[in-house]
Coordinates of C-alpha atoms in Angstrom, one line a residue:
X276 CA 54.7 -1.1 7.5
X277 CA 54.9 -3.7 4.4
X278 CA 57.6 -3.7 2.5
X279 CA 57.1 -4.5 -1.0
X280 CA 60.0 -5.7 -3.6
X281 CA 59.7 -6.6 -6.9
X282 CA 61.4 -10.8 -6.4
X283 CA 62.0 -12.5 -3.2
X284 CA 63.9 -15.3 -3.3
X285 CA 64.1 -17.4 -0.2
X286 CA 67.5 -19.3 0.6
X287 CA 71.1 -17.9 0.0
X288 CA 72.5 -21.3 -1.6
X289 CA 74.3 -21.5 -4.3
X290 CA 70.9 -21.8 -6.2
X291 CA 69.9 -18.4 -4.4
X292 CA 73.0 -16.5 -5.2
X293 CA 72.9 -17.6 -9.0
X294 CA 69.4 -16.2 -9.2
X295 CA 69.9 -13.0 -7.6
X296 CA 73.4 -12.3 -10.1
X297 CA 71.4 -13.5 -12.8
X298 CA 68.5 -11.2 -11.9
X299 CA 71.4 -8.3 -11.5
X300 CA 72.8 -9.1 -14.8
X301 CA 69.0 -8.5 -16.8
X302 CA 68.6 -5.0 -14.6
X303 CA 66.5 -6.4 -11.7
X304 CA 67.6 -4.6 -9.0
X305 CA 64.8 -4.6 -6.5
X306 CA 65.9 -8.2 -4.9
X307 CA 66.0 -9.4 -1.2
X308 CA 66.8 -12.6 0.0
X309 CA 65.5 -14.0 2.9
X310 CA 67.8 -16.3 4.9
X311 CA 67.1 -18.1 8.3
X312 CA 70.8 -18.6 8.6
X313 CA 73.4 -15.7 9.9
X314 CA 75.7 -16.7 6.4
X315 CA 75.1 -17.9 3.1
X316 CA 76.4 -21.1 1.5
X317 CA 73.3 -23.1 2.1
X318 CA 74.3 -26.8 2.0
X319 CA 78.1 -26.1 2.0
X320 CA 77.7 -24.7 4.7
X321 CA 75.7 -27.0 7.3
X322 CA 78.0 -29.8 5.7
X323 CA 81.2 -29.7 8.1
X324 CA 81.4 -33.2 8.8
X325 CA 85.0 -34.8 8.8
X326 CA 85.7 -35.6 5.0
X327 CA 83.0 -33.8 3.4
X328 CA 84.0 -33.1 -0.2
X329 CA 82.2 -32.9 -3.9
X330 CA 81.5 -35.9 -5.9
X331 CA 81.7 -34.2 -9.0
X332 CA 84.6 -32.4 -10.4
X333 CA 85.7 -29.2 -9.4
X334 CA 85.6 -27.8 -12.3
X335 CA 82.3 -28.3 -13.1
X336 CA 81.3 -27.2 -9.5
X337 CA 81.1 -23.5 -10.2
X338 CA 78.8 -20.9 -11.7
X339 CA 80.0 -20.5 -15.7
X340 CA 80.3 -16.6 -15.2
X341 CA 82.6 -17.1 -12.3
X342 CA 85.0 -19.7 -13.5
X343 CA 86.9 -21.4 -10.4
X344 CA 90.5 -21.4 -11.2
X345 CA 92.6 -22.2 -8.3
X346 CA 90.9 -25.8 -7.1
X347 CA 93.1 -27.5 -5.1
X348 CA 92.0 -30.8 -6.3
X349 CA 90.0 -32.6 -8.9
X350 CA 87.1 -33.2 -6.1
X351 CA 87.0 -29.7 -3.5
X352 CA 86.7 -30.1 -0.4
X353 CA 83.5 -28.4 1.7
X354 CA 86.1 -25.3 3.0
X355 CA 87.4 -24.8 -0.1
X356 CA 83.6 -25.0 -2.0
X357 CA 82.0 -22.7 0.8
X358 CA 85.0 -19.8 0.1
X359 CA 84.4 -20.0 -3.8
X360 CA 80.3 -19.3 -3.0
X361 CA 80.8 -16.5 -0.2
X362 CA 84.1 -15.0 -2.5
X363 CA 81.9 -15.3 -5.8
X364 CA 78.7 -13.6 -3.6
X365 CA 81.0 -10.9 -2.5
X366 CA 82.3 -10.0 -5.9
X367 CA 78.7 -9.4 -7.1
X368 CA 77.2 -7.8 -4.2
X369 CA 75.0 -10.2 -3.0
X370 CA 75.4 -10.1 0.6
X371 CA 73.4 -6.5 0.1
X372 CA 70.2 -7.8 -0.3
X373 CA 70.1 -10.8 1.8
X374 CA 68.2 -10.8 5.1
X375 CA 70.3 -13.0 7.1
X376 CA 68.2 -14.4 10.2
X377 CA 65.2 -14.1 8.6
X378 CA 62.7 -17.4 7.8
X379 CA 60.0 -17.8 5.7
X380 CA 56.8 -18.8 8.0
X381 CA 54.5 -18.6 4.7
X382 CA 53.6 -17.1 1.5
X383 CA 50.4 -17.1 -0.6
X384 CA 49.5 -15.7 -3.6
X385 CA 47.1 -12.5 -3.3
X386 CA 44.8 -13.4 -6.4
X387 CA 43.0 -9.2 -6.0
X388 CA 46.6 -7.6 -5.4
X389 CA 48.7 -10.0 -8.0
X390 CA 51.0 -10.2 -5.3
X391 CA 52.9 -12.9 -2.5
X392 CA 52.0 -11.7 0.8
X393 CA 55.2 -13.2 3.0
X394 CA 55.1 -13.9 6.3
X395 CA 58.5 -14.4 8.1
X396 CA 60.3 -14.1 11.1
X397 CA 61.1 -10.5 10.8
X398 CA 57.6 -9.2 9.6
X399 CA 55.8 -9.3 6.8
X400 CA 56.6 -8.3 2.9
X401 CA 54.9 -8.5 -0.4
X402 CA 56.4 -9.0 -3.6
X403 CA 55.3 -9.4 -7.2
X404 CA 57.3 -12.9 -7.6
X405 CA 58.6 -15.4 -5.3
X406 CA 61.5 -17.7 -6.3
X407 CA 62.0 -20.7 -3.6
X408 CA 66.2 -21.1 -3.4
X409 CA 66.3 -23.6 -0.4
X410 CA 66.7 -26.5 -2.2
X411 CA 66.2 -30.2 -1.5
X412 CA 69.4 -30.8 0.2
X413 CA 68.1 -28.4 2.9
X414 CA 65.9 -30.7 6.2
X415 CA 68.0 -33.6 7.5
X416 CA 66.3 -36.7 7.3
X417 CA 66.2 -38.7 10.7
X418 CA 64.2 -41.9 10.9
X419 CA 61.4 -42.5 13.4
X420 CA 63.3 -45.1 15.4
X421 CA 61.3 -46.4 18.6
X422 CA 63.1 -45.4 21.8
X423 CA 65.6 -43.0 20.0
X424 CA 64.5 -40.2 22.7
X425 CA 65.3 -42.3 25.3
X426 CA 68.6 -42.8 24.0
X427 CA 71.0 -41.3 26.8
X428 CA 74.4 -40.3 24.7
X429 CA 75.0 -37.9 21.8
X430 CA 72.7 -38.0 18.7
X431 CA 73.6 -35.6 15.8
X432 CA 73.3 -35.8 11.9
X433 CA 75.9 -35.6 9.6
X434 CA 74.7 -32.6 8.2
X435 CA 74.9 -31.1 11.9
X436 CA 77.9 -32.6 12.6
X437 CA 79.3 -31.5 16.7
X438 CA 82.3 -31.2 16.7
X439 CA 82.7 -29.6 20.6
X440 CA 81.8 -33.4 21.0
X441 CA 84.6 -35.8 21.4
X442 CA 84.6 -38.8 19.5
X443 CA 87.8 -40.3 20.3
X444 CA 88.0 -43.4 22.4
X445 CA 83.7 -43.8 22.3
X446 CA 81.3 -45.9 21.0
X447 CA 79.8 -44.7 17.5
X448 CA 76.8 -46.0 16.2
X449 CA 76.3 -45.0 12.4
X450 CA 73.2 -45.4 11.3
X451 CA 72.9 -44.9 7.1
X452 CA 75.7 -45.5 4.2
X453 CA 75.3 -43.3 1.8
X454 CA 77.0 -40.2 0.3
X455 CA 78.0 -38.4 3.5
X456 CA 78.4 -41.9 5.3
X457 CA 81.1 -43.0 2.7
X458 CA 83.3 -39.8 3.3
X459 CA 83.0 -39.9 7.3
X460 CA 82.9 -43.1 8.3
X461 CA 87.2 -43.3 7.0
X462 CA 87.9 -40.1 8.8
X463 CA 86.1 -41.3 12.2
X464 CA 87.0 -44.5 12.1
X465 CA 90.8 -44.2 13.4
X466 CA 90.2 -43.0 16.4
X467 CA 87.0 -44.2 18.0
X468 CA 86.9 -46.8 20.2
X469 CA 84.4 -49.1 18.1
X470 CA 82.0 -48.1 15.5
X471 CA 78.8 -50.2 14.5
X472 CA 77.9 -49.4 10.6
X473 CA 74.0 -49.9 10.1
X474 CA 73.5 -50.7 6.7
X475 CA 70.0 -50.8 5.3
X476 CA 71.1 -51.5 1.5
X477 CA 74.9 -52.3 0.9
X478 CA 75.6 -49.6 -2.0
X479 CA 77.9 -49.4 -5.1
X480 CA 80.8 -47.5 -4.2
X481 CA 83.2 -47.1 -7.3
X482 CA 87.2 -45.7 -7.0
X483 CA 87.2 -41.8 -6.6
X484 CA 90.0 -40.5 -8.8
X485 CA 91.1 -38.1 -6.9
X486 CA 94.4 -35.8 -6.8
X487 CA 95.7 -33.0 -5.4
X488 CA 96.2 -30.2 -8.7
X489 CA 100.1 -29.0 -8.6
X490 CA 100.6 -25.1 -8.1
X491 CA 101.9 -24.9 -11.3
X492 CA 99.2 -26.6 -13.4
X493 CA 96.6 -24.2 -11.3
X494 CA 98.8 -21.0 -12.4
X495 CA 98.5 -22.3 -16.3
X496 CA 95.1 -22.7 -15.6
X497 CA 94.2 -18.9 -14.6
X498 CA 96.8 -17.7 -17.7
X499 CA 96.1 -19.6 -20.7
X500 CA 93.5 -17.9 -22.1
X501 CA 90.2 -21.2 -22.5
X502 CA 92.4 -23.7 -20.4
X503 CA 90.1 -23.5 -17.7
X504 CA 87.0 -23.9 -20.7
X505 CA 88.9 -26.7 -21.8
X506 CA 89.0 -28.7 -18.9
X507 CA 85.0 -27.6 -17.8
X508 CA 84.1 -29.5 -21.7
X509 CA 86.6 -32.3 -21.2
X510 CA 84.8 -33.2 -17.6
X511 CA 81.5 -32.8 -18.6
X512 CA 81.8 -34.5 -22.0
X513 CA 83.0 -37.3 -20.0
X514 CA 80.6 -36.9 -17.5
X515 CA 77.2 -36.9 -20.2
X516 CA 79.3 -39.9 -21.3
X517 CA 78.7 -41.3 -18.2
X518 CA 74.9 -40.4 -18.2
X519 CA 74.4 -42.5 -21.2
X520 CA 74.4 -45.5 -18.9
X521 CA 71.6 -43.9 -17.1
X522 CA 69.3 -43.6 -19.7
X523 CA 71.3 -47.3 -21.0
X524 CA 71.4 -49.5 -17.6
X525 CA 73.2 -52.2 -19.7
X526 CA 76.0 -50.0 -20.0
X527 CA 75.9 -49.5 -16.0
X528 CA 75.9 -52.9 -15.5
X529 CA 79.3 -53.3 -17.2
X530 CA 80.9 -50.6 -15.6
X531 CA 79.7 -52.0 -12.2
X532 CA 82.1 -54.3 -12.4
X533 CA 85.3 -51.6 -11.5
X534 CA 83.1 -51.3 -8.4
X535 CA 83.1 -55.5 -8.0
X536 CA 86.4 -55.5 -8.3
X537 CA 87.5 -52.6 -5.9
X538 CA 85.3 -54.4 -3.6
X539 CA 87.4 -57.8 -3.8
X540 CA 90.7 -56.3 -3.5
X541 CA 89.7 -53.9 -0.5
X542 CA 87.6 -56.3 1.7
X543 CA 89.5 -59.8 1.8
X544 CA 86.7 -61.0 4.3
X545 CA 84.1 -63.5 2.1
X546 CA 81.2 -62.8 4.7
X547 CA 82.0 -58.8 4.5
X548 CA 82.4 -58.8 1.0
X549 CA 78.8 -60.5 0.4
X550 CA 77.3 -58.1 3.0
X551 CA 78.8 -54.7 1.1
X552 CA 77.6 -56.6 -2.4
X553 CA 74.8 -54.6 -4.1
X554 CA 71.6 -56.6 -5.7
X555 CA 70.6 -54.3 -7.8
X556 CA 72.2 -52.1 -11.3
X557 CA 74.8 -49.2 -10.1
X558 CA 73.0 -45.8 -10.5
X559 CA 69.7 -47.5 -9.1
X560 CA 70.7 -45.3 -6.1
X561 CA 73.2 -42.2 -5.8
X562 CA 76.5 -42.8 -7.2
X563 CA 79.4 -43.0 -4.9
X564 CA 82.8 -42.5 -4.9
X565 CA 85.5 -43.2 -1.9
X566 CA 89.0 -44.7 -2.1
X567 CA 89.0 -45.2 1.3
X568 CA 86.1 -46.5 2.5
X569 CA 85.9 -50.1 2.1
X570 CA 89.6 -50.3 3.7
X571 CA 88.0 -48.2 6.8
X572 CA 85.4 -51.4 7.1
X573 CA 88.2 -53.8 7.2
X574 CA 89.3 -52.4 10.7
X575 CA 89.3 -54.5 14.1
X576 CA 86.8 -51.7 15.5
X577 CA 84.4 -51.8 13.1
X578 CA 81.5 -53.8 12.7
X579 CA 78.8 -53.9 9.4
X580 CA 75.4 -54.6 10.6
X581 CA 73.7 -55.2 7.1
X582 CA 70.3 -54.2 8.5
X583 CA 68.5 -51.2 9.4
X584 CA 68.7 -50.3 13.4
X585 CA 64.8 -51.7 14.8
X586 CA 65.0 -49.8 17.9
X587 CA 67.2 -48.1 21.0
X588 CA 66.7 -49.5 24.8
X589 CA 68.4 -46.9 26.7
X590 CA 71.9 -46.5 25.1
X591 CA 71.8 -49.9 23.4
X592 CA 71.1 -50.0 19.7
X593 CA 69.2 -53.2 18.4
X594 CA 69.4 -54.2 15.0
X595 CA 66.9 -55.7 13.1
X596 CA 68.3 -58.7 13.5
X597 CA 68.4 -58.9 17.3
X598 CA 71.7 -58.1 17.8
X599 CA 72.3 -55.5 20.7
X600 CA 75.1 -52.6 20.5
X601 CA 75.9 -50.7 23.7
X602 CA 77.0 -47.0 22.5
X603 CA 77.9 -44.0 23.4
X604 CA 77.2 -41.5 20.1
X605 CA 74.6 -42.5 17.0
X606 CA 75.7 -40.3 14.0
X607 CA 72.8 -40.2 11.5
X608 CA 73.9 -40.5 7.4
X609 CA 70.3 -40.8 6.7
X610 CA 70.4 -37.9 4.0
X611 CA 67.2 -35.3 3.5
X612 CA 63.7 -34.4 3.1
X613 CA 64.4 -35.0 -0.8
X614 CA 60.6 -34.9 -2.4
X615 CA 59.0 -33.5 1.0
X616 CA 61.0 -30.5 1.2
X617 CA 59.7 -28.5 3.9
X618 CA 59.0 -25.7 2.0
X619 CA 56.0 -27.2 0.2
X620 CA 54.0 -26.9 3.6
X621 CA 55.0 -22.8 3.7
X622 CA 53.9 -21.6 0.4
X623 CA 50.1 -21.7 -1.1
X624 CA 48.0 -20.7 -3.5
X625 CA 44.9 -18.1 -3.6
X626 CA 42.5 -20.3 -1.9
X627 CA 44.9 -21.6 0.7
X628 CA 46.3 -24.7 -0.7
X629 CA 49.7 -25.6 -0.1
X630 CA 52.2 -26.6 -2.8
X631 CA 52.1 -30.4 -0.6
X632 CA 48.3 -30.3 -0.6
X633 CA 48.7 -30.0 -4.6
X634 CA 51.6 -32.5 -4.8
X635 CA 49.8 -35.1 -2.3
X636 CA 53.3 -36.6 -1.9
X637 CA 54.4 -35.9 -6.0
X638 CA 56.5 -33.0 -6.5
X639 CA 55.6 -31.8 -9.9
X640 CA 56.5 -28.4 -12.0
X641 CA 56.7 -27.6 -15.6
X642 CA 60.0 -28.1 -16.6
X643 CA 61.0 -28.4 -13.0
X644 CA 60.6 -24.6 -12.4
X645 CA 57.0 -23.6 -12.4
X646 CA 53.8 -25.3 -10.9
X647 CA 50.7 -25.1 -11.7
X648 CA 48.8 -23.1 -9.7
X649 CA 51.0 -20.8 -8.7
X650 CA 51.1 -17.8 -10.4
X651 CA 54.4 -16.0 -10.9
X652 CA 56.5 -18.1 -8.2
X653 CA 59.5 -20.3 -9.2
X654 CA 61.1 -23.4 -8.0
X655 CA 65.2 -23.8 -8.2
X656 CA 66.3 -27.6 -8.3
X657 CA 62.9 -28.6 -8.4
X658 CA 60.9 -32.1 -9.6
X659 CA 62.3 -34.2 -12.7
X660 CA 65.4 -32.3 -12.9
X661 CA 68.0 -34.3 -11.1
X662 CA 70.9 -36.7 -12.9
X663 CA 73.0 -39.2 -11.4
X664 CA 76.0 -37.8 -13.2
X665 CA 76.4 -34.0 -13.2
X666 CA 76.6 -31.2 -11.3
X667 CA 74.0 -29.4 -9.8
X668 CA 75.2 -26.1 -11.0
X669 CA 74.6 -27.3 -15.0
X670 CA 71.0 -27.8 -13.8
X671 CA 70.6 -24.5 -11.8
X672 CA 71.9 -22.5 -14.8
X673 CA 69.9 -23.9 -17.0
X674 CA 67.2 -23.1 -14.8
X675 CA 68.1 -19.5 -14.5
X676 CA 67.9 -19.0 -18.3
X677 CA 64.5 -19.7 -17.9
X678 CA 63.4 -17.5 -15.1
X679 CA 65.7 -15.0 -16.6
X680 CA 63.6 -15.5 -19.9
X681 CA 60.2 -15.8 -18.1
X682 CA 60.8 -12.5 -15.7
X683 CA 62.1 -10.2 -18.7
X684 CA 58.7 -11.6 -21.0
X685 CA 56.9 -10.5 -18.1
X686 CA 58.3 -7.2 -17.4
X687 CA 58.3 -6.6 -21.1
X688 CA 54.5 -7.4 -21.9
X689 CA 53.5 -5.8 -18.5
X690 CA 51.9 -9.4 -16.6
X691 CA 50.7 -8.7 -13.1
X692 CA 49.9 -13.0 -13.8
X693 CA 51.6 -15.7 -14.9
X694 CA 50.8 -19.0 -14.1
X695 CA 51.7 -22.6 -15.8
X696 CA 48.8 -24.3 -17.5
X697 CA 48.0 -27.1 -16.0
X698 CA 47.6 -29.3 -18.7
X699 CA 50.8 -28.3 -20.1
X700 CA 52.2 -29.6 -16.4
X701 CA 50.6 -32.4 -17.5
X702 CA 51.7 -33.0 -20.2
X703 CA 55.4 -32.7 -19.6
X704 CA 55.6 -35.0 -16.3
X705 CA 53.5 -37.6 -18.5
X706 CA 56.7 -37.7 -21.1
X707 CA 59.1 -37.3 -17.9
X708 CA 57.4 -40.3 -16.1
X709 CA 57.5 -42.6 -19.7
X710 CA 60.8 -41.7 -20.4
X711 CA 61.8 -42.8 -17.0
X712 CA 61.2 -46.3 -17.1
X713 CA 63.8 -48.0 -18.8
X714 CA 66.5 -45.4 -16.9
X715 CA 68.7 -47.2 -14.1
X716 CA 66.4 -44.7 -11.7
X717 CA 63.3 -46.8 -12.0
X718 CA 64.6 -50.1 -13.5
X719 CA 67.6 -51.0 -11.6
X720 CA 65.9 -52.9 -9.2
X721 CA 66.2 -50.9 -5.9
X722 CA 64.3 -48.5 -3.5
X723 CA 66.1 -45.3 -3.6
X724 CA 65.4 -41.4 -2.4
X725 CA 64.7 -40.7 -6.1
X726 CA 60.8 -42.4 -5.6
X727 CA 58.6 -40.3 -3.2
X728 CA 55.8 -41.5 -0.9
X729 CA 53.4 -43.0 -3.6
X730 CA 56.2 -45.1 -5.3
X731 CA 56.6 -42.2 -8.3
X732 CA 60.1 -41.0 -9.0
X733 CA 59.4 -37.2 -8.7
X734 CA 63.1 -36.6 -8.5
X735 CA 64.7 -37.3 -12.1
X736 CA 65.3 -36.3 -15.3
X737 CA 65.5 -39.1 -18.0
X738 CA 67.7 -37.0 -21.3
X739 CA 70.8 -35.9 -21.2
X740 CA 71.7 -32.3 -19.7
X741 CA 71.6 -30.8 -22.9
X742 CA 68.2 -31.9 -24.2
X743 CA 67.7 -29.9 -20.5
X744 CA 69.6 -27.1 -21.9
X745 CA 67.8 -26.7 -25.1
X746 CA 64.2 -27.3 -23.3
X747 CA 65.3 -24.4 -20.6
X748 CA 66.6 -22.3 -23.1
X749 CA 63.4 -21.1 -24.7
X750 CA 60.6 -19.6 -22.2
X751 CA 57.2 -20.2 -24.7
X752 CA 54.3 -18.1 -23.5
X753 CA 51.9 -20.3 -24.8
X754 CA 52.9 -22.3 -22.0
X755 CA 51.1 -19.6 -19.6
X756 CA 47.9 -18.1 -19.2
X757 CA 48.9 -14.6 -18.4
X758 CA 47.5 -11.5 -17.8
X759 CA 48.0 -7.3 -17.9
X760 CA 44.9 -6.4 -15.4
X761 CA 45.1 -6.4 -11.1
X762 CA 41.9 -8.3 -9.7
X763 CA 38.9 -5.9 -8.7

């Protein structure tokens, strides 16, 4: 038998928790979750690599109705982050309607019934509206490297870290240097034997200031009525101050220069130093953070290849420049499926389309929530919504107020149908896609995940989070073509 419900939301991240206690909050109670996992935490928890940690501040790492206030440090730690989402979850009852073990296989919009028909790994469902939680931080990314089957040691990404495997006293191969890379590569670095760094793009990496937060400072935080408020506006005034270099890469190009000279006094080696020297403007590419990274680099065992790895013979790793590395392990940091998030080739439209045959390698929405095409179905942390300099939970509430917004106009005015006009999608990404050239995103002279297949960057939003605030604030139906009747 089919079971319907009235909003499926499929992924129990933090993006799928927030939508199902928002949903709670405006008397939506008829709410499943469909997770492939056996636990929720999404991305916090596949992450258990050695030194995984936020880059923003903890503070700002937390839903606004469930204000963190016993942080152990300015920047959280991936144990700490995972027990604030499942302790937050638990308070609000979440686990309840989440289907843990469950995948999506595919949904498609029933144009007669006005309904998703869902087909997972557990059966099939129906529901009147479809909100896709999984997020783009979901699909690790490993390059197509000729010979990498071959390859007769241990092979594992960062985000599926092994720890049964032993990495003391072997061989490592690390193949990408980016945000998970620069958080690792210090804490494996002690103990291997060697450890061959294969750097595509040599990246800014700026001091982290980081610090444990005293007992008694976390105490004064949980009993002084607005302290914790406080501190949230402090970090993220000085994070938006931040942003204005984004939108300003002049400004970035100034404050590159802390990340120059952090370079110089932790890598006294000229030939290092030139190879971990970035050519193009800081925030071109994710912004990174690390103390102890650079130092980590300056060890006897560790070697910089500053190319990208052409090929594996067996278990020897060849560089693009020829050179040949016998090894025992290669540990992928090679990030995600960003802009081709697997989910785009699971969910389609009345006539059988999928989201990636309408995106043809450009992720695009209305206001990064709603595509065209795709009548009532939403999409958390989706196209032209993500900053270099804020936190990911700022974007997913802002997002919620929307859906809230949209769901509760819906149920109000009784649509079975509500779909984004396309030239209103239009429209916006046009204005996104201007506004984006002259950010450090497209200008900064690099390649970087934030440009999809066709060149585009389908990833950013070019304002500050408050214009995204005040444009996700207001649900306008005009927006919509809608509709009261079920298809004959």
């Amino acid at each position: 038998m089919t079971r319907h419900h009235e909003v499926i939301v499929v992924g129990a991240g933090i993006s799928g928790i927030g939508a199902v206690i928002r949903l709670q909050q405006m008397g939506v109670d008829d709410v499943v979750v469909l997770e492939k996992s056996d636990s929720l935490g999404g991305t916090w928890r596949d992450n258990t690599y050695p030194g995984c940690a936020c880059d923003v501040p903890s503070a700002l790492y937390s839903y606004s109705f469930a204000p963190n206030t016993d942080w152990s440090r300015l920047f959280a730690g991936q144990d700490e982050i995972r027990e604030y989402i499942e302790r937050t979850a638990a308070g609000h009852r979440v686990h309840e309607r989440v289907e843990f073990g469950t995948e999506l296989l595919r949904a498609q919009w029933d144009e007669p019934s006005r309904r998703w028909l869902l087909e997972t790994s557990n059966g099939v469902l129906t529901a009147n509206a479809v909100i896709a939680a999984a997020g783009p931080w979901n699909q690790p990314l490993i390059p197509g490297i000729p010979g990498l089957d071959g390859f007769g040691g241990e092979v594992f990404h960062s985000s599926r870290w092994n720890h049964d495997y032993e990495l003391a006293g072997k061989r490592v191969a690390v193949v990408g240097t980016g945000a998970s890379a620069v958080q690792f590569v210090p804490e494996i670095a002690p103990t291997v034997a060697e450890l061959h760094l294969y750097q595509r793009t040599a990246q800014w990496v700026l001091p982290k200031p980081d610090t444990t937060i005293p007992g008694a400072v976390r105490a004064a935080m949980g009993r002084v009525p607005g302290a914790l408020k406080a501190l949230r506006r402090i970090q993220y005034g000085i994070m938006e101050a931040l942003g204005i270099g984004f939108r300003n890469p002049w400004i970035l190009r100034v404050v590159q220069q802390i990340g120059r000279v952090q370079l110089r006094a932790q890598v006294r080696d000229p030939h290092l130093r030139k190879s971990l020297t970035p050519d193009y403007t800081l925030g071109c590419k994710r912004l990174l953070m690390s103390n102890t990274y650079y130092p980590a680099l300056n060890r006897p065992n560790v070697e910089v290849h500053a190319n990208a790895v052409q090929q594996v013979r067996g278990n020897v790793v060849v560089g693009a420049d020829g050179q040949e590395r016998e090894v025992d392990a290669i540990i992928f940091g090679t990030g995600f499926h960003i802009l081709d998030m697997p989910i785009a080739g699971r969910v389609f439209d009345g006539q059988g389309r999928s989201l990636g045959d309408h995106w043809k390698g450009s992720p695009q929405a209305y206001l990064g929530t709603t595509v065209a095409g795709f009548p009532n179905a939403f999409v958390l942390l989706g196209p032209a919504l993500g900053t270099g300099h804020t936190s990911a939970f700022m974007i997913l509430e802002a997002q919620l107020d929307y859906l809230a917004a949209a769901i509760a106009t819906a149920r109000a005015a009784g649509w079975t149908r509500m779909e984004t006009r396309p030239e209103v999608q239009a429209a916006f990404n046009a204005e996104v896609q201007q506004a984006l050239a002259t950010t450090v995103y497209n200008a900064g002279g690099c390649q970087s995940y934030f440009l999809d297949v066709n060149g585009r960057n389908s990833f950013n939003w070019p304002w500050s989070t408050g214009r995204m605030r005040e444009r996700l604030r207001h649900f306008d139906e005009s927006a919509y073509l809608t509709s009261t009747e079920v298809s004959s």
